[in-house]
mmCIF file of C-alpha atoms in Angstrom:
data_model
loop_
_atom_site.group_PDB
_atom_site.id
_atom_site.type_symbol
_atom_site.label_atom_id
_atom_site.label_comp_id
_atom_site.label_asym_id
_atom_site.label_seq_id
_atom_site.Cartn_x
_atom_site.Cartn_y
_atom_site.Cartn_z
ATOM 1 C CA MET D 1 158.985 85.158 94.263
ATOM 2 C CA LYS D 2 157.529 82.499 91.974
ATOM 3 C CA LYS D 3 159.303 84.066 89.004
ATOM 4 C CA THR D 4 162.632 83.533 90.769
ATOM 5 C CA TYR D 5 161.912 79.819 91.125
ATOM 6 C CA GLN D 6 160.573 79.456 87.597
ATOM 7 C CA LYS D 7 163.478 81.236 85.905
ATOM 8 C CA PRO D 8 166.526 81.170 88.218
ATOM 9 C CA VAL D 9 168.891 81.819 85.312
ATOM 10 C CA PHE D 10 166.982 84.861 84.127
ATOM 11 C CA THR D 11 166.777 86.153 87.678
ATOM 12 C CA LYS D 12 170.521 85.730 88.127
ATOM 13 C CA ARG D 13 171.162 87.754 84.980
ATOM 14 C CA GLU D 14 168.752 90.449 86.070
ATOM 15 C CA ARG D 15 170.371 90.515 89.503
ATOM 16 C CA LEU D 16 173.767 91.037 87.904
ATOM 17 C CA SER D 17 172.376 94.000 85.994
ATOM 18 C CA SER D 18 170.810 95.342 89.165
ATOM 19 C CA VAL D 19 174.113 95.017 90.991
ATOM 20 C CA THR D 20 175.848 97.017 88.296
ATOM 21 C CA ALA D 21 173.041 99.564 88.236
ATOM 22 C CA SER D 22 172.745 99.964 92.001
ATOM 23 C CA PRO D 23 174.938 98.183 94.573
ATOM 24 C CA SER D 24 172.287 98.834 97.213
ATOM 25 C CA SER D 25 169.779 96.739 95.275
ATOM 26 C CA SER D 26 172.301 93.903 95.126
ATOM 27 C CA VAL D 27 172.221 93.630 98.903
ATOM 28 C CA VAL D 28 168.429 93.563 98.904
ATOM 29 C CA SER D 29 168.336 90.926 96.156
ATOM 30 C CA SER D 30 170.812 88.760 98.057
ATOM 31 C CA GLY D 31 168.642 89.039 101.160
ATOM 32 C CA THR D 32 165.637 87.953 99.183
#
């Protein structure tokens, strides 16, 4: 959680990758 606040840009990029890798994860990331 702290990592998301410290590096929002990096998290956004990682989320994008996760979305492409697994759409299911994208929903979980959005929820978080």
